[in-house]
């Protein structure tokens, strides 16, 4: 028995952090992926090593909570830098969740997306389903507490239910600028939580990000790249107010802005990556490099989580 699964990276275009408080977020899948190969084994292993508490938290949680079959050997291959704000943990969670579902004879992507969200939520101690739903589905998604058109699935934790919708992203070239500084999502989420709980100004800022995301949805539907860029710049300013930008992110945002429609940090921040929307990707990439960042010229990937493998299933 052998199952292969792969899932794409994601970039949040609008609404990171504010989505945790019920505001809408828009994310797209990117054409860089994580692939895994899963085979039966005498003992659970990841990349040839025993399951480690520290290094394999996502796989450990998945095997401990979503799997009661024989031990599995999991080999990973990643083209997504880890802790980069590009959803490497979500892509890994989606791939593992889909492979385990497939081994149980279930190929329904909505089920795997729910499991992947459970993995991230539990390992990170809280999350919205934005990253895992985007990676599972591919293309573009809107995550909102209101149920609208093109609804894909709904996911709940505690009191909150998020509805995930399909959106069709316009043709766009994005340059990612990775700062080389890790972005640790739970730390940034906790930092924003502290600010949100004690400051009315922070709560207003989060609300404003929600309004902005809905404006962005209109611009995306109209294919209005100029407006999308303007709103990205605004979203970056609001994220900076929330305290999740940093010197390295700001430097890459500043470097890319002369050649971009808009640019912003993406994901949890505090490090990780920024994205620039541009039709001069080489110039943006060069400017990012000059400031010490790692540029990736990427496109939106319409392919979400995919699995292949033997149909022999284990229940
Ligand atoms: C992280 O990629 C996005 C955050 O909004 C957290 C989440 O939605 O789970 C910061």
CSV table of C-alpha atoms and ligand atoms in Angstrom, one decimal:
chain,number,residue,atom,x,y,z
A,1,UNK,CA,0.0,0.0,0.0
A,2,UNK,CA,1.3,3.4,-0.9
A,3,UNK,CA,-0.4,6.8,-0.9
A,4,UNK,CA,1.0,10.0,-2.2
A,5,UNK,CA,-0.6,13.3,-1.3
A,6,UNK,CA,0.4,16.9,-2.1
A,7,UNK,CA,-0.9,20.3,-1.3
A,8,UNK,CA,0.0,23.9,-2.2
A,9,UNK,CA,1.3,26.9,-0.3
A,10,UNK,CA,-1.0,29.8,0.3
A,11,UNK,CA,-0.8,33.5,0.4
A,12,UNK,CA,-3.3,35.5,2.4
A,13,UNK,CA,-4.2,38.5,0.2
A,14,UNK,CA,-6.5,40.1,2.8
A,15,UNK,CA,-7.6,39.6,6.4
A,16,UNK,CA,-4.9,37.7,8.3
A,17,UNK,CA,-5.4,38.1,12.0
A,18,UNK,CA,-8.8,39.8,11.6
A,19,UNK,CA,-10.2,36.5,10.4
A,20,UNK,CA,-9.5,35.1,13.8
A,21,UNK,CA,-12.1,37.6,15.2
A,22,UNK,CA,-14.7,36.7,12.6
A,23,UNK,CA,-13.8,39.2,9.8
A,24,UNK,CA,-13.6,38.0,6.2
A,25,UNK,CA,-10.3,36.8,4.7
A,26,UNK,CA,-9.2,36.1,1.2
A,27,UNK,CA,-6.4,33.7,0.3
A,28,UNK,CA,-5.0,32.1,-2.8
A,29,UNK,CA,-3.1,28.9,-3.3
A,30,UNK,CA,0.4,29.2,-4.8
A,31,UNK,CA,2.3,27.0,-7.3
A,32,UNK,CA,4.8,25.6,-4.7
A,33,UNK,CA,3.9,22.4,-2.9
A,34,UNK,CA,4.6,19.9,-0.2
A,35,UNK,CA,4.3,16.2,-1.2
A,36,UNK,CA,4.3,13.2,1.0
A,37,UNK,CA,4.5,9.4,0.5
A,38,UNK,CA,2.9,7.2,3.0
A,39,UNK,CA,3.6,3.5,3.3
A,40,UNK,CA,2.9,0.9,6.0
A,41,UNK,CA,5.8,0.2,8.3
A,42,UNK,CA,6.8,-1.6,11.5
A,43,UNK,CA,7.1,1.7,13.3
A,44,UNK,CA,5.9,5.3,12.6
A,45,UNK,CA,8.6,7.3,11.0
A,46,UNK,CA,9.0,10.7,9.3
A,47,UNK,CA,11.8,11.1,6.8
A,48,UNK,CA,13.5,8.0,8.1
A,49,UNK,CA,13.5,9.2,11.8
A,50,UNK,CA,11.4,8.3,14.8
A,51,UNK,CA,8.4,10.7,15.4
A,52,UNK,CA,9.8,13.6,17.4
A,53,UNK,CA,7.7,15.7,19.8
A,54,UNK,CA,9.5,18.9,18.6
A,55,UNK,CA,10.0,18.4,14.9
A,56,UNK,CA,6.9,16.4,13.9
A,57,UNK,CA,4.2,18.0,15.9
A,58,UNK,CA,1.7,18.1,13.1
A,59,UNK,CA,2.2,14.5,11.9
A,60,UNK,CA,2.3,13.3,15.5
A,61,UNK,CA,-1.0,14.9,16.3
A,62,UNK,CA,-2.6,13.5,13.1
A,63,UNK,CA,-1.4,10.0,13.7
A,64,UNK,CA,-2.4,10.1,17.4
A,65,UNK,CA,-5.8,11.5,16.8
A,66,UNK,CA,-7.0,10.7,13.3
A,67,UNK,CA,-5.4,7.3,12.7
A,68,UNK,CA,-5.9,3.9,14.4
A,69,UNK,CA,-4.4,1.6,11.7
A,70,UNK,CA,-0.9,0.2,11.5
A,71,UNK,CA,2.3,2.3,11.9
A,72,UNK,CA,3.1,4.5,8.9
A,73,UNK,CA,6.3,5.7,7.3
A,74,UNK,CA,5.9,9.2,5.9
A,75,UNK,CA,8.4,10.8,3.6
A,76,UNK,CA,8.1,14.5,2.9
A,77,UNK,CA,9.4,16.7,0.1
A,78,UNK,CA,8.8,20.5,0.4
A,79,UNK,CA,9.2,23.4,-1.9
A,80,UNK,CA,7.7,25.7,0.7
A,81,UNK,CA,10.1,27.3,3.2
A,82,UNK,CA,8.9,26.5,6.8
A,83,UNK,CA,7.8,29.3,9.1
A,84,UNK,CA,7.7,31.6,6.1
A,85,UNK,CA,4.1,32.7,6.3
A,86,UNK,CA,3.3,30.7,3.2
A,87,UNK,CA,1.3,27.9,4.9
A,88,UNK,CA,3.9,25.1,5.0
A,89,UNK,CA,2.3,23.6,8.1
A,90,UNK,CA,-1.1,23.9,6.5
A,91,UNK,CA,0.0,22.2,3.3
A,92,UNK,CA,1.6,19.4,5.4
A,93,UNK,CA,-1.5,19.0,7.5
A,94,UNK,CA,-3.7,18.9,4.4
A,95,UNK,CA,-1.5,16.3,2.8
A,96,UNK,CA,-1.4,14.1,5.9
A,97,UNK,CA,-5.1,14.5,6.5
A,98,UNK,CA,-6.0,13.6,2.9
A,99,UNK,CA,-3.7,10.6,2.8
A,100,UNK,CA,-5.1,9.2,6.1
A,101,UNK,CA,-8.7,9.7,4.8
A,102,UNK,CA,-7.8,8.0,1.5
A,103,UNK,CA,-6.3,5.0,3.4
A,104,UNK,CA,-9.7,4.7,5.1
A,105,UNK,CA,-11.5,4.8,1.7
A,106,UNK,CA,-12.7,8.4,2.0
A,107,UNK,CA,-11.7,10.7,-0.9
A,108,UNK,CA,-14.0,13.6,0.0
A,109,UNK,CA,-11.8,16.8,0.1
A,110,UNK,CA,-14.2,18.6,2.5
A,111,UNK,CA,-13.6,15.8,5.1
A,112,UNK,CA,-9.8,16.1,4.7
A,113,UNK,CA,-10.0,19.9,5.0
A,114,UNK,CA,-11.9,19.5,8.3
A,115,UNK,CA,-9.2,17.2,9.6
A,116,UNK,CA,-6.4,19.5,8.4
A,117,UNK,CA,-8.1,22.3,10.3
A,118,UNK,CA,-8.3,20.1,13.4
A,119,UNK,CA,-4.6,19.4,13.2
A,120,UNK,CA,-3.6,23.1,12.9
A,121,UNK,CA,-6.0,24.2,15.5
A,122,UNK,CA,-4.8,21.7,18.1
A,123,UNK,CA,-1.1,22.0,17.4
A,124,UNK,CA,-1.1,25.8,17.2
A,125,UNK,CA,-3.5,26.2,20.1
A,126,UNK,CA,-6.1,28.0,17.9
A,127,UNK,CA,-6.4,29.0,14.2
A,128,UNK,CA,-8.9,30.0,11.6
A,129,UNK,CA,-9.5,27.5,8.8
A,130,UNK,CA,-8.1,30.0,6.2
A,131,UNK,CA,-4.8,28.3,5.5
A,132,UNK,CA,-5.9,24.7,5.5
A,133,UNK,CA,-9.1,25.4,3.5
A,134,UNK,CA,-7.1,27.4,0.9
A,135,UNK,CA,-4.5,24.7,0.5
A,136,UNK,CA,-7.1,21.9,0.4
A,137,UNK,CA,-9.3,23.6,-2.2
A,138,UNK,CA,-6.6,25.4,-4.3
A,139,UNK,CA,-7.5,28.6,-6.4
A,140,UNK,CA,-9.0,31.3,-4.2
A,141,UNK,CA,-11.1,31.2,-1.1
A,142,UNK,CA,-13.1,33.7,1.0
A,143,UNK,CA,-13.5,32.7,4.6
A,144,UNK,CA,-16.3,34.5,6.3
A,145,UNK,CA,-18.7,34.1,9.2
A,146,UNK,CA,-21.6,34.8,6.8
A,147,UNK,CA,-22.7,32.2,4.4
A,148,UNK,CA,-22.7,33.5,0.8
A,149,UNK,CA,-22.6,32.3,-2.7
A,150,UNK,CA,-20.2,29.6,-4.0
A,151,UNK,CA,-20.1,28.0,-0.5
A,152,UNK,CA,-17.7,25.1,-0.2
A,153,UNK,CA,-17.9,24.0,3.4
A,154,UNK,CA,-18.3,25.3,7.0
A,155,UNK,CA,-16.0,24.6,9.9
A,156,UNK,CA,-16.7,25.4,13.6
A,157,UNK,CA,-14.6,25.7,16.8
A,158,UNK,CA,-16.3,26.7,20.0
A,159,UNK,CA,-18.9,29.4,19.4
A,160,UNK,CA,-17.5,30.3,16.0
A,161,UNK,CA,-18.4,29.0,12.6
A,162,UNK,CA,-16.4,29.9,9.5
A,163,UNK,CA,-18.0,29.5,6.0
A,164,UNK,CA,-15.5,28.8,3.2
A,165,UNK,CA,-16.4,30.0,-0.3
A,166,UNK,CA,-14.8,29.5,-3.7
A,167,UNK,CA,-13.6,32.7,-5.4
A,168,UNK,CA,-12.1,33.0,-8.9
A,169,UNK,CA,-8.8,34.9,-8.6
A,170,UNK,CA,-7.9,37.1,-11.6
A,171,UNK,CA,-4.7,36.5,-13.6
A,172,UNK,CA,-2.0,37.9,-11.4
A,173,UNK,CA,1.7,37.6,-10.8
A,174,UNK,CA,2.8,37.7,-7.2
A,175,UNK,CA,6.3,38.0,-6.0
A,176,UNK,CA,6.9,36.6,-2.5
A,177,UNK,CA,9.7,38.1,-0.5
A,178,UNK,CA,10.9,35.9,2.3
A,179,UNK,CA,12.7,37.8,5.0
A,180,UNK,CA,14.6,34.7,6.2
A,181,UNK,CA,13.3,35.5,9.7
A,182,UNK,CA,10.9,32.8,11.0
A,183,UNK,CA,7.2,33.8,11.5
A,184,UNK,CA,5.8,31.9,14.5
A,185,UNK,CA,2.0,32.0,14.1
A,186,UNK,CA,1.0,31.2,17.7
A,187,UNK,CA,3.3,34.0,19.0
A,188,UNK,CA,1.9,36.6,16.6
A,189,UNK,CA,-1.7,35.5,17.2
A,190,UNK,CA,-1.2,35.8,21.0
A,191,UNK,CA,0.4,39.2,20.6
A,192,UNK,CA,-2.6,40.5,18.6
A,193,UNK,CA,-5.0,38.9,21.0
A,194,UNK,CA,-3.4,40.9,23.9
A,195,UNK,CA,-3.8,44.1,22.0
A,196,UNK,CA,-7.3,43.3,20.8
A,197,UNK,CA,-8.5,42.5,24.4
A,198,UNK,CA,-7.2,45.7,25.9
A,199,UNK,CA,-7.6,48.3,23.2
A,200,UNK,CA,-10.7,49.6,21.5
A,201,UNK,CA,-8.4,51.1,18.8
A,202,UNK,CA,-7.1,47.5,18.0
A,203,UNK,CA,-10.7,46.3,17.8
A,204,UNK,CA,-11.6,49.1,15.4
A,205,UNK,CA,-8.5,48.3,13.3
A,206,UNK,CA,-9.6,44.7,13.0
A,207,UNK,CA,-13.1,45.8,11.9
A,208,UNK,CA,-11.6,48.1,9.3
A,209,UNK,CA,-9.6,45.2,8.0
A,210,UNK,CA,-12.9,43.3,7.5
A,211,UNK,CA,-14.5,46.2,5.5
A,212,UNK,CA,-11.3,46.4,3.4
A,213,UNK,CA,-11.5,42.6,2.7
A,214,UNK,CA,-15.1,43.0,1.4
A,215,UNK,CA,-13.9,45.9,-0.8
A,216,UNK,CA,-11.1,43.7,-2.1
A,217,UNK,CA,-13.6,40.9,-2.9
A,218,UNK,CA,-15.4,43.4,-5.2
A,219,UNK,CA,-12.1,44.4,-6.8
A,220,UNK,CA,-11.2,40.7,-7.3
A,221,UNK,CA,-14.6,39.9,-8.9
A,222,UNK,CA,-14.0,42.9,-11.3
A,223,UNK,CA,-10.5,41.9,-12.0
A,224,UNK,CA,-9.4,45.4,-10.9
A,225,UNK,CA,-5.7,44.8,-10.2
A,226,UNK,CA,-5.0,48.5,-9.5
A,227,UNK,CA,-7.6,48.6,-6.7
A,228,UNK,CA,-6.5,45.2,-5.3
A,229,UNK,CA,-3.0,46.7,-5.1
A,230,UNK,CA,-4.2,49.9,-3.3
A,231,UNK,CA,-6.2,47.8,-0.8
A,232,UNK,CA,-3.1,45.5,-0.2
A,233,UNK,CA,-1.1,48.7,0.8
A,234,UNK,CA,-3.9,49.7,3.2
A,235,UNK,CA,-4.1,46.2,4.7
A,236,UNK,CA,-0.3,46.3,5.3
A,237,UNK,CA,-0.7,49.6,7.2
A,238,UNK,CA,-3.4,48.2,9.4
A,239,UNK,CA,-1.4,45.0,10.1
A,240,UNK,CA,1.6,47.3,11.1
A,241,UNK,CA,-0.7,49.1,13.5
A,242,UNK,CA,-1.6,45.7,15.0
A,243,UNK,CA,2.2,45.2,15.5
A,244,UNK,CA,2.8,42.2,13.3
A,245,UNK,CA,5.1,43.9,10.8
A,246,UNK,CA,8.9,44.2,11.5
A,247,UNK,CA,11.9,45.9,10.1
A,248,UNK,CA,12.7,43.1,7.7
A,249,UNK,CA,9.2,42.9,6.3
A,250,UNK,CA,8.9,46.7,6.0
A,251,UNK,CA,12.2,46.9,4.2
A,252,UNK,CA,11.0,44.3,1.5
A,253,UNK,CA,7.6,46.0,1.2
A,254,UNK,CA,9.4,49.4,0.7
A,255,UNK,CA,11.8,47.9,-1.8
A,256,UNK,CA,9.1,46.4,-4.0
A,257,UNK,CA,6.6,49.2,-3.9
A,258,UNK,CA,8.1,51.3,-6.9
A,259,UNK,CA,7.4,48.3,-9.2
A,260,UNK,CA,4.1,47.0,-7.7
A,261,UNK,CA,0.4,47.7,-7.7
A,262,UNK,CA,0.6,46.9,-4.0
A,263,UNK,CA,2.5,45.0,-1.4
A,264,UNK,CA,1.9,43.7,2.1
A,265,UNK,CA,3.1,41.2,4.7
A,266,UNK,CA,1.3,37.9,4.4
A,267,UNK,CA,0.4,35.3,7.0
A,268,UNK,CA,1.1,35.8,10.7
A,269,UNK,CA,4.0,38.3,10.3
A,270,UNK,CA,6.7,39.2,12.8
A,271,UNK,CA,9.0,37.8,10.1
A,272,UNK,CA,8.1,35.3,7.3
A,273,UNK,CA,7.1,36.8,4.0
A,274,UNK,CA,5.6,39.7,2.1
A,275,UNK,CA,3.8,39.6,-1.2
A,276,UNK,CA,3.8,42.1,-4.1
A,277,UNK,CA,1.3,42.3,-6.9
A,278,UNK,CA,3.1,43.3,-10.0
A,279,UNK,CA,3.6,43.0,-13.7
A,280,UNK,CA,7.3,43.6,-13.3
A,281,UNK,CA,8.2,40.5,-11.4
A,282,UNK,CA,11.9,40.5,-12.3
A,283,UNK,CA,12.4,44.1,-11.1
A,284,UNK,CA,10.6,43.3,-7.8
A,285,UNK,CA,12.6,40.1,-7.3
A,286,UNK,CA,15.8,42.0,-7.8
A,287,UNK,CA,14.8,44.7,-5.3
A,288,UNK,CA,13.9,42.1,-2.7
A,289,UNK,CA,17.3,40.3,-3.3
A,290,UNK,CA,19.2,43.6,-2.9
A,291,UNK,CA,17.6,44.0,0.6
A,292,UNK,CA,18.7,40.5,1.6
A,293,UNK,CA,15.3,38.8,1.1
A,294,UNK,CA,14.6,35.6,-0.9
A,295,UNK,CA,12.3,36.3,-3.8
A,296,UNK,CA,9.9,33.7,-5.3
A,297,UNK,CA,7.9,34.6,-8.4
A,298,UNK,CA,4.7,32.7,-8.1
A,299,UNK,CA,1.3,32.2,-9.7
A,300,UNK,CA,-2.0,31.1,-8.3
A,301,UNK,CA,-2.4,27.4,-8.4
A,302,UNK,CA,-5.9,26.1,-9.1
A,303,UNK,CA,-4.8,22.6,-7.9
A,304,UNK,CA,-5.6,22.0,-4.2
A,305,UNK,CA,-4.8,18.8,-2.3
A,306,UNK,CA,-4.3,15.8,-4.5
A,307,UNK,CA,-3.9,12.2,-3.6
A,308,UNK,CA,-2.8,9.2,-5.6
A,309,UNK,CA,-2.2,5.6,-4.7
A,310,UNK,CA,-3.3,2.0,-4.3
A,311,UNK,CA,-7.0,1.6,-3.7
A,312,UNK,CA,-6.3,-1.0,-1.0
A,313,UNK,CA,-7.7,0.6,2.1
A,314,UNK,CA,-7.2,0.1,5.8
A,315,UNK,CA,-10.0,0.7,8.2
B,1,LIG,C1,-1.8,32.7,9.5
B,1,LIG,O1,-1.4,32.3,8.2
B,1,LIG,C2,-3.1,33.5,9.5
B,1,LIG,C3,-3.6,34.0,10.8
B,1,LIG,O2,-4.8,34.8,10.5
B,1,LIG,C4,-4.0,32.9,11.8
B,1,LIG,C5,-5.2,32.1,11.4
B,1,LIG,O3,-6.0,32.6,10.6
B,1,LIG,O4,-5.2,31.0,11.8
B,1,LIG,C6,-2.6,35.0,11.5
